[in-house]
CSV table of C-alpha atoms in Angstrom, one decimal:
chain,number,residue,atom,x,y,z
A,19,MET,CA,-71.6,27.1,51.2
A,20,ASN,CA,-72.8,23.8,49.8
A,21,ARG,CA,-76.3,22.7,50.8
A,22,LYS,CA,-78.7,20.0,49.8
A,23,LYS,CA,-82.1,18.9,50.8
A,24,ILE,CA,-83.1,15.4,51.8
A,25,LEU,CA,-86.7,14.3,52.2
A,26,ILE,CA,-87.6,11.8,54.9
A,27,THR,CA,-90.3,9.5,53.6
A,28,CYS,CA,-91.4,5.9,53.6
A,29,LEU,CA,-89.9,5.3,57.1
A,30,ALA,CA,-91.3,2.4,59.1
A,31,ALA,CA,-89.4,1.7,62.3
A,32,SER,CA,-90.4,1.8,65.9
A,33,MET,CA,-88.5,4.2,68.2
A,34,THR,CA,-88.0,4.1,71.9
A,35,LEU,CA,-87.5,7.6,73.3
A,36,SER,CA,-86.1,8.4,76.7
A,37,SER,CA,-87.5,11.2,78.7
A,38,ILE,CA,-90.7,12.8,77.2
A,39,SER,CA,-90.9,16.6,77.4
A,40,PHE,CA,-91.3,19.4,75.0
A,41,ALA,CA,-88.8,21.5,73.2
A,42,TYR,CA,-89.7,24.1,70.6
A,43,ALA,CA,-87.8,25.6,67.7
A,44,ASP,CA,-87.1,29.1,66.6
A,45,LYS,CA,-87.8,30.5,63.1
A,46,ALA,CA,-85.7,29.0,60.3
A,47,ASN,CA,-85.1,30.4,56.9
A,48,LYS,CA,-87.7,29.5,54.3
A,49,ASN,CA,-86.5,26.6,52.2
A,50,ASP,CA,-87.7,25.5,48.8
A,51,LYS,CA,-90.9,23.4,49.2
A,52,ILE,CA,-90.8,19.7,48.6
A,53,GLN,CA,-94.0,18.4,47.1
A,54,ASN,CA,-96.1,16.1,49.3
A,55,GLY,CA,-96.2,12.6,48.1
A,56,ASN,CA,-92.8,12.6,46.4
A,57,GLN,CA,-91.5,9.2,47.1
A,58,GLN,CA,-87.8,10.0,46.6
A,59,LYS,CA,-85.9,9.6,49.8
A,60,ILE,CA,-83.1,12.0,48.8
A,61,ILE,CA,-83.6,15.2,46.7
A,62,THR,CA,-80.4,17.1,46.0
A,63,GLN,CA,-80.7,20.8,45.1
A,64,ILE,CA,-77.7,23.0,44.3
A,65,GLU,CA,-77.7,25.8,46.9
A,66,LYS,CA,-79.0,29.1,45.5
A,67,LYS,CA,-75.7,30.7,46.3
A,68,ASN,CA,-73.9,28.3,44.0
A,69,LYS,CA,-76.5,28.7,41.3
A,70,SER,CA,-76.4,32.5,41.3
A,71,GLU,CA,-72.6,32.6,41.4
A,72,ILE,CA,-71.9,30.1,38.7
A,73,LYS,CA,-73.6,31.0,35.4
A,74,VAL,CA,-73.2,29.5,32.0
A,75,THR,CA,-74.2,31.7,29.1
A,76,LYS,CA,-73.8,31.0,25.4
A,77,GLU,CA,-72.0,32.5,22.4
A,78,ILE,CA,-74.0,31.9,19.2
A,79,VAL,CA,-72.3,31.4,15.9
A,80,LYS,CA,-74.4,30.8,12.8
A,81,ASN,CA,-73.9,30.9,9.0
A,82,LYS,CA,-75.7,29.6,5.9
A,83,GLU,CA,-73.6,29.4,2.8
A,84,GLY,CA,-75.0,27.6,-0.2
A,85,ASN,CA,-76.0,24.1,0.9
A,86,ILE,CA,-73.9,24.3,4.1
A,87,THR,CA,-75.6,25.3,7.4
A,88,LEU,CA,-73.6,26.0,10.5
A,89,TYR,CA,-75.1,26.7,14.0
A,90,MET,CA,-73.2,26.7,17.3
A,91,GLU,CA,-74.0,27.6,20.9
A,92,ILE,CA,-70.7,27.7,22.8
A,93,PRO,CA,-70.9,27.7,26.6
A,94,VAL,CA,-69.2,30.4,28.6
A,95,ILE,CA,-68.7,29.7,32.3
A,96,ASP,CA,-68.7,32.6,34.8
A,97,GLY,CA,-68.5,32.6,38.6
A,98,LEU,CA,-65.8,30.1,39.4
A,99,THR,CA,-63.5,31.2,42.2
A,100,ASP,CA,-60.4,30.7,40.2
A,101,VAL,CA,-60.6,33.2,37.3
A,102,LYS,CA,-57.4,31.9,35.7
A,103,PHE,CA,-58.8,28.4,35.5
A,104,GLN,CA,-62.2,29.7,34.4
A,105,ASP,CA,-60.5,31.5,31.4
A,106,GLN,CA,-58.5,28.4,30.6
A,107,ILE,CA,-61.5,26.0,30.6
A,108,ASN,CA,-63.6,28.5,28.5
A,109,LYS,CA,-60.8,28.7,26.0
A,110,THR,CA,-60.5,24.9,25.9
A,111,ILE,CA,-64.2,24.4,25.2
A,112,ASN,CA,-64.3,27.3,22.7
A,113,GLN,CA,-61.3,25.9,20.8
A,114,LYS,CA,-63.0,22.4,20.7
A,115,ALA,CA,-66.1,23.9,19.2
A,116,TYR,CA,-64.2,25.8,16.5
A,117,ASP,CA,-62.0,22.8,15.8
A,118,LEU,CA,-65.1,20.6,15.2
A,119,MET,CA,-66.6,23.3,13.0
A,120,GLU,CA,-63.5,23.8,10.9
A,121,GLU,CA,-63.0,20.0,10.4
A,122,PHE,CA,-66.7,19.8,9.3
A,123,GLN,CA,-66.2,22.7,6.8
A,124,ARG,CA,-63.2,21.0,5.2
A,125,GLU,CA,-65.1,17.7,4.8
A,126,ALA,CA,-68.2,19.5,3.6
A,127,LYS,CA,-66.3,21.4,0.9
A,128,LEU,CA,-64.8,18.2,-0.4
A,129,LYS,CA,-68.2,16.6,-0.6
A,130,SER,CA,-70.2,19.6,-1.9
A,131,VAL,CA,-70.0,18.6,-5.6
A,132,SER,CA,-73.7,18.2,-5.6
A,133,LYS,CA,-75.5,21.4,-4.5
A,134,SER,CA,-78.6,19.4,-3.8
A,135,THR,CA,-77.2,17.8,-0.7
A,136,GLU,CA,-77.9,19.9,2.4
A,137,MET,CA,-75.0,19.6,4.8
A,138,GLU,CA,-75.5,20.5,8.5
A,139,PHE,CA,-73.4,21.2,11.5
A,140,TYR,CA,-75.1,21.9,14.9
A,141,LEU,CA,-73.4,22.2,18.3
A,142,GLU,CA,-75.4,22.8,21.4
A,143,PHE,CA,-74.7,22.1,25.1
A,144,GLU,CA,-76.3,21.0,28.4
A,145,VAL,CA,-75.3,22.0,31.9
A,146,LYS,CA,-75.4,19.8,35.0
A,147,ASN,CA,-74.6,21.0,38.5
A,148,SER,CA,-74.8,18.4,41.2
A,149,HIS,CA,-72.7,17.3,44.2
A,150,GLY,CA,-70.1,20.0,43.6
A,151,VAL,CA,-69.4,18.9,40.0
A,152,LEU,CA,-70.3,21.2,37.1
A,153,SER,CA,-70.7,19.2,33.9
A,154,ILE,CA,-70.8,20.7,30.4
A,155,VAL,CA,-72.0,18.4,27.7
A,156,LEU,CA,-71.2,19.5,24.1
A,157,LYS,CA,-73.7,17.9,21.7
A,158,ASN,CA,-72.6,17.9,18.1
A,159,TYR,CA,-74.6,16.7,15.1
A,160,GLN,CA,-73.0,16.6,11.6
A,161,TYR,CA,-74.5,15.6,8.3
A,162,THR,CA,-72.4,15.6,5.1
A,163,GLY,CA,-74.5,13.2,3.0
A,164,GLY,CA,-75.4,9.5,3.2
A,165,ALA,CA,-78.1,7.7,5.0
A,166,ASN,CA,-77.6,9.2,8.5
A,167,GLY,CA,-75.8,12.0,10.2
A,168,GLU,CA,-73.3,11.5,13.1
A,169,ASN,CA,-73.9,12.4,16.8
A,170,LEU,CA,-70.9,13.1,19.0
A,171,ASN,CA,-70.9,14.3,22.6
A,172,TYR,CA,-68.0,15.8,24.5
A,173,TYR,CA,-67.9,16.0,28.3
A,174,TYR,CA,-66.2,18.5,30.6
A,175,ASN,CA,-66.5,17.8,34.4
A,176,ILE,CA,-65.3,20.5,36.8
A,177,ASP,CA,-64.8,20.2,40.5
A,178,ILE,CA,-66.2,23.5,41.7
A,179,GLU,CA,-64.4,23.6,45.0
A,180,SER,CA,-60.9,22.8,43.7
A,181,ASN,CA,-61.3,24.5,40.3
A,182,ARG,CA,-60.0,21.7,38.1
A,183,THR,CA,-61.3,19.3,35.5
A,184,ILE,CA,-61.7,15.8,36.7
A,185,GLN,CA,-62.0,12.3,35.2
A,186,LEU,CA,-64.1,9.4,36.4
A,187,SER,CA,-61.3,7.9,38.6
A,188,ASP,CA,-61.1,11.2,40.6
A,189,LEU,CA,-64.4,10.5,42.1
A,190,PHE,CA,-63.3,7.3,43.8
A,191,LYS,CA,-60.8,6.3,46.5
A,192,ALA,CA,-57.4,5.1,45.3
A,193,GLU,CA,-57.2,1.4,44.8
A,194,SER,CA,-60.9,0.9,45.3
A,195,ASN,CA,-62.6,-1.6,43.1
A,196,TYR,CA,-65.1,0.9,41.7
A,197,LYS,CA,-64.7,-0.4,38.1
A,198,LEU,CA,-65.9,-3.8,39.1
A,199,ALA,CA,-69.0,-2.3,40.8
A,200,ILE,CA,-69.8,-0.1,37.8
A,201,ASN,CA,-69.2,-2.9,35.3
A,202,GLY,CA,-71.6,-5.1,37.2
A,203,GLU,CA,-74.3,-2.5,37.1
A,204,ILE,CA,-73.8,-1.8,33.4
A,205,ASN,CA,-74.0,-5.5,32.6
A,206,ARG,CA,-77.2,-5.7,34.6
A,207,GLN,CA,-78.7,-2.8,32.8
A,208,ILE,CA,-77.6,-4.2,29.4
A,209,ALA,CA,-79.3,-7.5,30.2
A,210,GLU,CA,-82.5,-5.7,31.1
A,211,ARG,CA,-82.5,-3.5,28.0
A,212,GLU,CA,-81.8,-6.5,25.8
A,213,LYS,CA,-85.0,-8.1,27.1
A,214,ASN,CA,-86.7,-5.0,25.6
A,215,GLY,CA,-85.2,-5.5,22.2
A,216,GLU,CA,-82.1,-3.4,22.3
A,217,LYS,CA,-78.9,-4.9,21.0
A,218,PHE,CA,-75.4,-4.4,22.7
A,219,ASP,CA,-72.0,-5.8,22.0
A,220,ASN,CA,-68.3,-5.2,22.7
A,221,PHE,CA,-68.8,-4.0,26.3
A,222,LYS,CA,-66.0,-5.3,28.5
A,223,THR,CA,-65.0,-2.7,31.1
A,224,ILE,CA,-64.9,1.0,31.8
A,225,THR,CA,-61.6,2.9,32.0
A,226,ASN,CA,-60.4,5.5,34.4
A,227,ASN,CA,-61.3,8.2,31.9
A,228,ARG,CA,-64.6,6.9,30.8
A,229,GLN,CA,-66.9,9.8,29.8
A,230,PHE,CA,-69.5,10.6,32.5
A,231,TYR,CA,-71.6,13.4,34.1
A,232,ILE,CA,-73.5,13.7,37.4
A,233,GLU,CA,-77.1,14.6,37.3
A,234,GLY,CA,-79.2,14.8,40.5
A,235,GLU,CA,-78.4,11.7,42.5
A,236,ASP,CA,-77.0,9.7,39.6
A,237,LEU,CA,-73.7,9.0,38.1
A,238,VAL,CA,-74.2,8.7,34.3
A,239,ILE,CA,-71.7,6.6,32.4
A,240,VAL,CA,-71.6,7.4,28.7
A,241,PHE,CA,-70.3,5.6,25.6
A,242,PRO,CA,-69.8,7.0,22.1
A,243,GLN,CA,-72.3,6.0,19.4
A,244,TYR,CA,-71.5,2.7,17.8
A,245,SER,CA,-68.9,1.8,20.5
A,246,ILE,CA,-70.9,-0.9,22.3
A,247,GLY,CA,-73.8,-1.4,20.0
A,248,PRO,CA,-75.5,-0.4,16.7
A,249,ARG,CA,-76.8,3.0,15.7
A,250,THR,CA,-80.3,2.1,17.0
A,251,ILE,CA,-79.2,2.5,20.6
A,252,GLY,CA,-77.9,6.0,20.0
A,253,ILE,CA,-75.3,7.3,22.5
A,254,PRO,CA,-75.6,4.7,25.3
A,255,GLU,CA,-76.0,6.1,28.8
A,256,PHE,CA,-76.2,4.1,32.1
A,257,ARG,CA,-77.5,5.8,35.2
A,258,ILE,CA,-76.2,4.5,38.5
A,259,PRO,CA,-77.5,5.9,41.8
A,260,LEU,CA,-74.5,7.4,43.6
A,261,TYR,CA,-75.5,5.8,46.9
A,262,GLN,CA,-74.8,2.4,45.4
A,263,LEU,CA,-71.2,3.5,45.0
A,264,ASN,CA,-70.8,4.9,48.5
A,265,ASP,CA,-68.2,2.3,49.5
A,266,TYR,CA,-65.9,3.5,46.7
A,267,LEU,CA,-66.5,7.3,46.6
A,268,LYS,CA,-63.9,9.6,48.1
A,269,VAL,CA,-66.8,11.7,49.5
A,270,PRO,CA,-69.7,9.3,50.2
A,271,ILE,CA,-73.1,10.9,49.9
A,272,SER,CA,-75.6,11.2,52.7
A,273,ARG,CA,-78.8,9.3,52.5
A,274,VAL,CA,-81.9,8.2,54.5
A,275,GLU,CA,-82.2,4.4,54.4
A,276,GLY,CA,-84.8,2.5,56.3
A,277,SER,CA,-85.3,4.7,59.4
A,278,VAL,CA,-81.7,6.1,59.6
A,279,TYR,CA,-80.1,9.2,58.2
A,280,TYR,CA,-76.4,8.5,57.4
A,281,ASN,CA,-73.9,11.3,57.0
A,282,HIS,CA,-70.8,9.5,55.7
A,283,LYS,CA,-68.8,12.7,55.2
A,284,TYR,CA,-68.6,13.2,59.0
A,285,ASN,CA,-69.2,9.6,60.0
A,286,PHE,CA,-72.5,9.8,62.0
A,287,GLN,CA,-76.0,8.5,61.8
A,288,PHE,CA,-79.3,9.6,63.2
A,289,LYS,CA,-82.4,7.5,63.7
A,290,ILE,CA,-85.6,9.0,62.3
A,291,ALA,CA,-88.7,8.8,64.4
A,292,PRO,CA,-91.8,7.4,62.5
A,293,ILE,CA,-93.8,10.5,63.4
A,294,TRP,CA,-91.4,12.6,61.3
A,295,GLU,CA,-92.3,10.7,58.1
A,296,ASP,CA,-93.4,12.9,55.3
A,297,LYS,CA,-93.4,15.9,57.6
A,298,VAL,CA,-89.7,16.6,58.1
A,299,TYR,CA,-86.9,17.1,55.6
A,300,ILE,CA,-83.1,17.5,56.1
A,301,VAL,CA,-81.0,20.4,54.8
A,302,GLU,CA,-77.3,19.9,54.8
A,303,SER,CA,-75.0,22.9,54.9
A,304,TYR,CA,-71.2,22.5,54.6
A,305,ASN,CA,-68.4,25.0,55.2
A,306,ASN,CA,-70.9,27.4,56.8
A,307,GLU,CA,-69.1,30.2,58.7
A,308,ASN,CA,-67.2,28.5,61.6
A,309,LEU,CA,-68.9,25.1,61.2
A,310,GLU,CA,-67.8,22.1,59.2
A,311,ALA,CA,-71.4,21.1,58.7
A,312,LYS,CA,-74.9,22.0,59.9
A,313,ILE,CA,-77.7,19.5,59.4
A,314,ASP,CA,-81.1,21.0,59.9
A,315,PHE,CA,-84.2,18.9,60.5
A,316,VAL,CA,-87.0,21.1,59.1
A,317,TYR,CA,-90.8,20.8,59.6
A,318,THR,CA,-92.9,21.5,56.5
A,319,PRO,CA,-96.6,22.1,57.2
A,320,LYS,CA,-99.3,20.8,54.8
A,321,ASP,CA,-100.5,24.3,54.4
A,322,SER,CA,-98.2,25.6,51.6
A,323,ASN,CA,-98.9,29.2,52.7
A,324,LEU,CA,-97.1,28.6,56.0
A,325,MET,CA,-93.3,28.9,56.6
A,326,ASP,CA,-91.1,25.9,57.2
A,327,TYR,CA,-89.3,25.9,60.6
A,328,ARG,CA,-86.4,24.0,62.0
A,329,LEU,CA,-87.1,21.4,64.8
A,330,MET,CA,-83.4,20.9,65.6
A,331,SER,CA,-79.9,20.9,64.1
A,332,ILE,CA,-76.8,18.8,64.3
A,333,LEU,CA,-73.6,20.9,64.1
A,334,VAL,CA,-70.2,19.6,63.3
A,335,MET,CA,-67.3,21.7,64.3
A,336,ASP,CA,-63.5,21.4,64.2
A,337,ARG,CA,-62.5,20.1,67.7
A,338,ASP,CA,-59.6,22.5,68.2
A,339,ALA,CA,-61.8,25.5,67.1
A,340,TYR,CA,-64.6,24.5,69.5
A,341,TYR,CA,-62.3,24.4,72.5
A,342,LYS,CA,-60.9,27.8,71.7
A,343,LEU,CA,-64.4,29.3,72.2
A,344,SER,CA,-65.5,31.0,75.4
A,345,ARG,CA,-67.9,29.2,77.7
A,346,ASP,CA,-70.7,31.5,76.6
A,347,ASN,CA,-70.1,30.9,72.9
A,348,LYS,CA,-70.1,27.1,73.5
A,349,ASN,CA,-73.4,27.3,75.4
A,350,ASN,CA,-74.9,29.4,72.6
A,351,LEU,CA,-74.1,26.7,70.1
A,352,GLY,CA,-75.9,23.9,72.0
A,353,TYR,CA,-74.9,20.9,73.9
A,354,VAL,CA,-72.2,18.4,72.8
A,355,ILE,CA,-73.6,15.0,72.1
A,356,SER,CA,-70.3,13.4,70.9
A,357,GLU,CA,-66.8,14.1,69.8
A,358,THR,CA,-63.8,12.5,68.0
A,359,SER,CA,-60.2,13.4,67.8
A,360,GLU,CA,-61.2,15.7,64.8
A,361,TYR,CA,-64.7,17.0,65.4
A,362,VAL,CA,-67.3,18.0,68.0
A,363,TYR,CA,-70.9,17.1,67.4
A,364,ILE,CA,-73.4,19.6,68.8
A,365,ILE,CA,-77.2,19.5,69.1
A,366,GLU,CA,-78.8,22.9,68.6
A,367,THR,CA,-82.5,23.4,69.6
A,368,TYR,CA,-84.7,26.4,69.2
A,369,GLY,CA,-87.2,28.6,71.1
A,370,SER,CA,-91.0,28.8,71.2
A,371,ASN,CA,-93.5,27.1,68.8
A,372,PRO,CA,-93.6,29.4,65.8
A,373,TYR,CA,-97.2,28.7,64.7
A,374,ILE,CA,-100.5,30.1,65.8
A,375,TYR,CA,-101.6,28.5,69.1
A,376,GLY,CA,-104.2,25.8,68.6
A,377,SER,CA,-103.7,25.6,64.8
A,378,ARG,CA,-103.0,22.3,63.1
A,379,ALA,CA,-99.4,23.3,62.4
A,380,TYR,CA,-98.9,24.3,66.0
A,381,ASN,CA,-100.1,21.0,67.3
A,382,GLU,CA,-98.2,18.9,64.8
A,383,TYR,CA,-95.0,20.9,65.4
A,384,LYS,CA,-95.5,20.3,69.1
A,385,GLU,CA,-95.9,16.6,68.6
A,386,LEU,CA,-92.9,16.3,66.4
A,387,SER,CA,-90.7,18.2,68.9
A,388,VAL,CA,-91.1,15.4,71.5
A,389,VAL,CA,-88.5,13.5,69.5
A,390,ILE,CA,-85.8,16.0,70.4
A,391,ASP,CA,-85.6,14.9,74.0
A,392,GLY,CA,-84.7,11.4,72.9
A,393,VAL,CA,-81.8,12.6,70.8
A,394,ASP,CA,-79.1,10.9,72.9
A,395,ASP,CA,-80.6,7.6,71.9
A,396,LEU,CA,-80.9,8.6,68.2
A,397,PHE,CA,-77.4,10.0,67.4
A,398,LYS,CA,-74.5,7.6,66.8
A,399,LEU,CA,-71.1,7.8,65.4
A,400,ASN,CA,-70.3,5.4,62.5
A,401,ALA,CA,-67.4,3.0,62.7
A,402,THR,CA,-64.3,4.2,60.8
A,403,LYS,CA,-61.3,2.4,59.4
A,404,GLU,CA,-59.1,4.5,61.6
A,405,GLU,CA,-60.9,3.1,64.7
A,406,SER,CA,-60.2,-0.5,63.7
A,407,LYS,CA,-56.4,0.0,63.2
A,408,GLU,CA,-55.7,-0.3,66.9
A,409,TYR,CA,-56.6,-4.0,66.6
A,410,LYS,CA,-53.6,-4.7,64.4
A,411,ASN,CA,-51.4,-5.5,67.4
A,412,VAL,CA,-53.6,-8.2,69.0
A,413,LYS,CA,-51.1,-10.8,70.3
A,414,ASP,CA,-53.2,-13.9,70.0
A,415,TYR,CA,-55.7,-14.0,67.1
A,416,LYS,CA,-57.3,-17.2,68.2
A,417,TRP,CA,-58.3,-16.3,71.7
A,418,VAL,CA,-60.7,-13.6,73.0
A,419,MET,CA,-62.0,-12.5,76.4
A,420,ILE,CA,-65.8,-12.6,76.4
A,421,ASN,CA,-67.5,-11.3,79.5
A,422,GLY,CA,-64.4,-12.0,81.6
A,423,LYS,CA,-64.0,-15.6,80.2
A,424,LYS,CA,-61.2,-16.6,77.9
A,425,GLU,CA,-62.6,-18.3,74.8
A,426,ASN,CA,-60.9,-20.2,72.0
A,427,LEU,CA,-62.5,-19.1,68.7
A,428,ASN,CA,-61.2,-22.2,66.9
A,429,LYS,CA,-60.8,-20.0,63.8
A,430,ASP,CA,-58.2,-17.3,63.5
A,431,MET,CA,-59.2,-13.7,63.4
A,432,TYR,CA,-57.4,-11.7,60.7
A,433,VAL,CA,-56.7,-8.1,59.6
A,434,THR,CA,-57.8,-6.9,56.2
A,435,LYS,CA,-55.6,-4.8,53.9
A,436,ASN,CA,-57.6,-1.8,55.2
A,437,GLY,CA,-56.6,-2.5,58.8
A,438,THR,CA,-60.0,-3.9,59.9
A,439,LEU,CA,-60.0,-6.8,62.3
A,440,MET,CA,-62.4,-9.6,61.1
A,441,ILE,CA,-63.7,-12.0,63.7
A,442,PRO,CA,-65.8,-15.2,63.5
A,443,VAL,CA,-69.3,-14.1,64.5
A,444,ALA,CA,-71.0,-17.3,65.5
A,445,LYS,CA,-68.6,-18.4,68.3
A,446,VAL,CA,-68.5,-15.0,69.9
A,447,SER,CA,-72.2,-14.4,69.6
A,448,LYS,CA,-73.1,-17.8,71.2
A,449,SER,CA,-70.7,-17.0,74.1
A,450,LEU,CA,-72.6,-13.7,74.6
A,451,GLY,CA,-75.9,-15.6,74.8
A,452,TYR,CA,-77.2,-15.0,71.3
A,453,LYS,CA,-79.0,-17.7,69.3
A,454,VAL,CA,-77.3,-17.9,65.9
A,455,LYS,CA,-79.1,-19.1,62.8
A,456,TRP,CA,-77.7,-19.5,59.3
A,457,ASP,CA,-80.0,-19.1,56.3
A,458,PRO,CA,-78.3,-20.6,53.1
A,459,GLN,CA,-81.1,-19.4,50.8
A,460,LYS,CA,-80.9,-15.8,51.9
A,461,ASN,CA,-77.2,-16.0,52.6
A,462,THR,CA,-77.7,-14.4,56.0
A,463,VAL,CA,-76.8,-15.0,59.7
A,464,THR,CA,-79.4,-14.0,62.3
A,465,LEU,CA,-78.6,-13.3,65.9
A,466,ASP,CA,-81.5,-13.4,68.4
A,467,ALA,CA,-81.4,-12.4,72.1
A,468,GLY,CA,-84.8,-10.7,72.3
A,469,LYS,CA,-83.9,-8.2,69.7
A,470,THR,CA,-82.6,-9.6,66.4
A,471,SER,CA,-79.6,-8.6,64.2
A,472,THR,CA,-79.3,-9.8,60.6
A,473,ILE,CA,-76.0,-10.1,58.8
A,474,SER,CA,-76.0,-10.3,55.0
A,475,ILE,CA,-73.0,-12.0,53.6
A,476,GLY,CA,-71.2,-9.8,51.0
A,477,LYS,CA,-72.7,-6.5,52.3
A,478,ASN,CA,-71.4,-3.9,54.7
A,479,GLN,CA,-74.8,-3.1,56.0
A,480,TYR,CA,-75.9,-4.7,59.3
A,481,ALA,CA,-79.4,-4.8,60.5
A,482,PHE,CA,-80.4,-4.4,64.2
A,483,SER,CA,-84.1,-4.4,65.0
A,484,LYS,CA,-85.3,-2.2,62.1
A,485,ALA,CA,-82.2,0.0,61.8
A,486,LEU,CA,-79.3,-0.4,59.4
A,487,VAL,CA,-75.7,0.3,60.4
A,488,PHE,CA,-73.0,0.6,57.7
A,489,LEU,CA,-69.5,-0.7,58.8
A,490,GLU,CA,-66.1,-0.4,57.2
A,491,GLU,CA,-66.1,-4.0,55.7
A,492,GLU,CA,-68.6,-6.4,54.4
A,493,ALA,CA,-69.4,-9.7,56.1
A,494,VAL,CA,-67.7,-12.7,54.4
A,495,VAL,CA,-67.7,-16.5,54.6
A,496,ILE,CA,-64.3,-18.3,54.6
A,497,ASN,CA,-64.2,-22.1,54.7
A,498,GLY,CA,-67.7,-22.2,56.1
A,499,THR,CA,-67.2,-19.6,58.8
A,500,ALA,CA,-68.8,-16.2,58.8
A,501,PHE,CA,-66.6,-13.2,59.7
A,502,VAL,CA,-67.6,-9.6,60.5
A,503,PRO,CA,-65.7,-6.5,61.5
A,504,VAL,CA,-65.0,-6.4,65.2
A,505,SER,CA,-66.8,-3.1,65.2
A,506,TYR,CA,-70.0,-5.0,64.6
A,507,PHE,CA,-70.1,-5.9,68.3
A,508,GLU,CA,-69.6,-2.3,69.4
A,509,LYS,CA,-71.5,-0.3,66.8
A,510,VAL,CA,-74.4,-2.7,66.2
A,511,LEU,CA,-74.8,-4.8,69.3
A,512,ASN,CA,-73.6,-1.9,71.6
A,513,LEU,CA,-71.0,-4.0,73.4
A,514,GLU,CA,-67.7,-2.8,74.8
A,515,VAL,CA,-64.8,-3.8,72.7
A,516,LYS,CA,-61.2,-3.1,73.8
A,517,ILE,CA,-57.7,-4.5,74.2
A,518,ASN,CA,-56.7,-5.4,77.7
A,519,ALA,CA,-53.4,-4.9,79.4
A,520,GLU,CA,-52.2,-8.3,78.2
A,521,GLY,CA,-52.9,-7.3,74.6
A,522,MET,CA,-56.0,-9.6,74.3
A,523,LEU,CA,-59.2,-8.6,72.6
A,524,THR,CA,-62.0,-8.3,75.1
A,525,ILE,CA,-65.8,-8.1,74.4
A,526,GLU,CA,-68.3,-7.5,77.2
A,527,ARG,CA,-71.6,-6.0,78.0
A,528,ARG,CA,-71.6,-2.3,79.0
């Protein structure tokens, strides 16, 4: 089971809840406390099960002979599910350590004419375990004379689930432009560091097998010493938040942004009520018993002596497996809030208020529970590329039916290489009664019909009121016309989008 904890904080968005009544939760397992006042929106913690199962111990080798000092700490991995692979990777790392030591010994003996020069070989390691990737970093220091020693690091990244070593490109979708995104961020960081006096040169681009590791919520790109700058910058590392690369990752990470929790693994979002700010965190559990995923929304009292309890959970279950259950088992899970061709999404609520009647925690828990009865307005499926493929066969890419009226868009719609239908936003929006405003300074398009929606050109995030919705393509401008995915009208503006019997795209109010 893979779990992580997400802290909801710094949320500032108004919510409209439907019916107001009270629902209370049953006791939840105690989770690790999150410190109050921590301003990180997402805190990832490797589930205790993974930590206890996967252990990395060390084999120590040391020797002092004359003026030559040797010291090695060699990692030994235990707890991977594939023992054969585990033995293989341990052997590979062990062999690397001894190869480095033997090469150093040969060089040291050639240079040990003068007994006064102390020669040193140290090899230690660091372990990182985050987002299902176990990273072993071998850190080697060698000195055989001269002004300075040499630092060399070696990186082994292991996909815990599939029991295989991976390279950088394995993290990203095939044919995605992840290199461009990472190069841009590295160049930005280089520019910032050069302002502080650091010197860089020779950086052009990363490669598919660029050295890296994952630590917490960051992808860390690493370069050998001297490869892109002088010795003074050491072994250059560039930390890039994983969420910035979500568009390219094979398995995008979940996050809380603005007032919305986004689960990209299972393509849904959940609006967070302002009263949950700093009081509720999210625990994600994957591959848990018969569930694909379980997302717990957990209340944490200010009194650290009190237990944390779940307010509600979102369950994701394989659709076929769900419909094989008996009626009683379905009812025990909770009620279905949505479903796709693959998954059923279920809301699980709990029993009575778990805290002492009249206490601060009791009253606060009761207040927070009000949100649960508005859950139908808060849960929403994200648009997916598969959903947009049905628009490939639109017969006439210049005409569209808007609220029953055939409109000439003047500009052709088009389908991207990912199968997403892109549509000129201004013409359609005006026909729907929106006021459309272009801001060349901010590079945005704003739609206003009582509630506003802001479209940022070059981004795939679309604002509506104070919420953000992430779609499958970014907004673009072509020859002075702004285009958005057709799913924008359905997923953001909540309009009905379909193909009529004549094969024409139709957009209308629900």
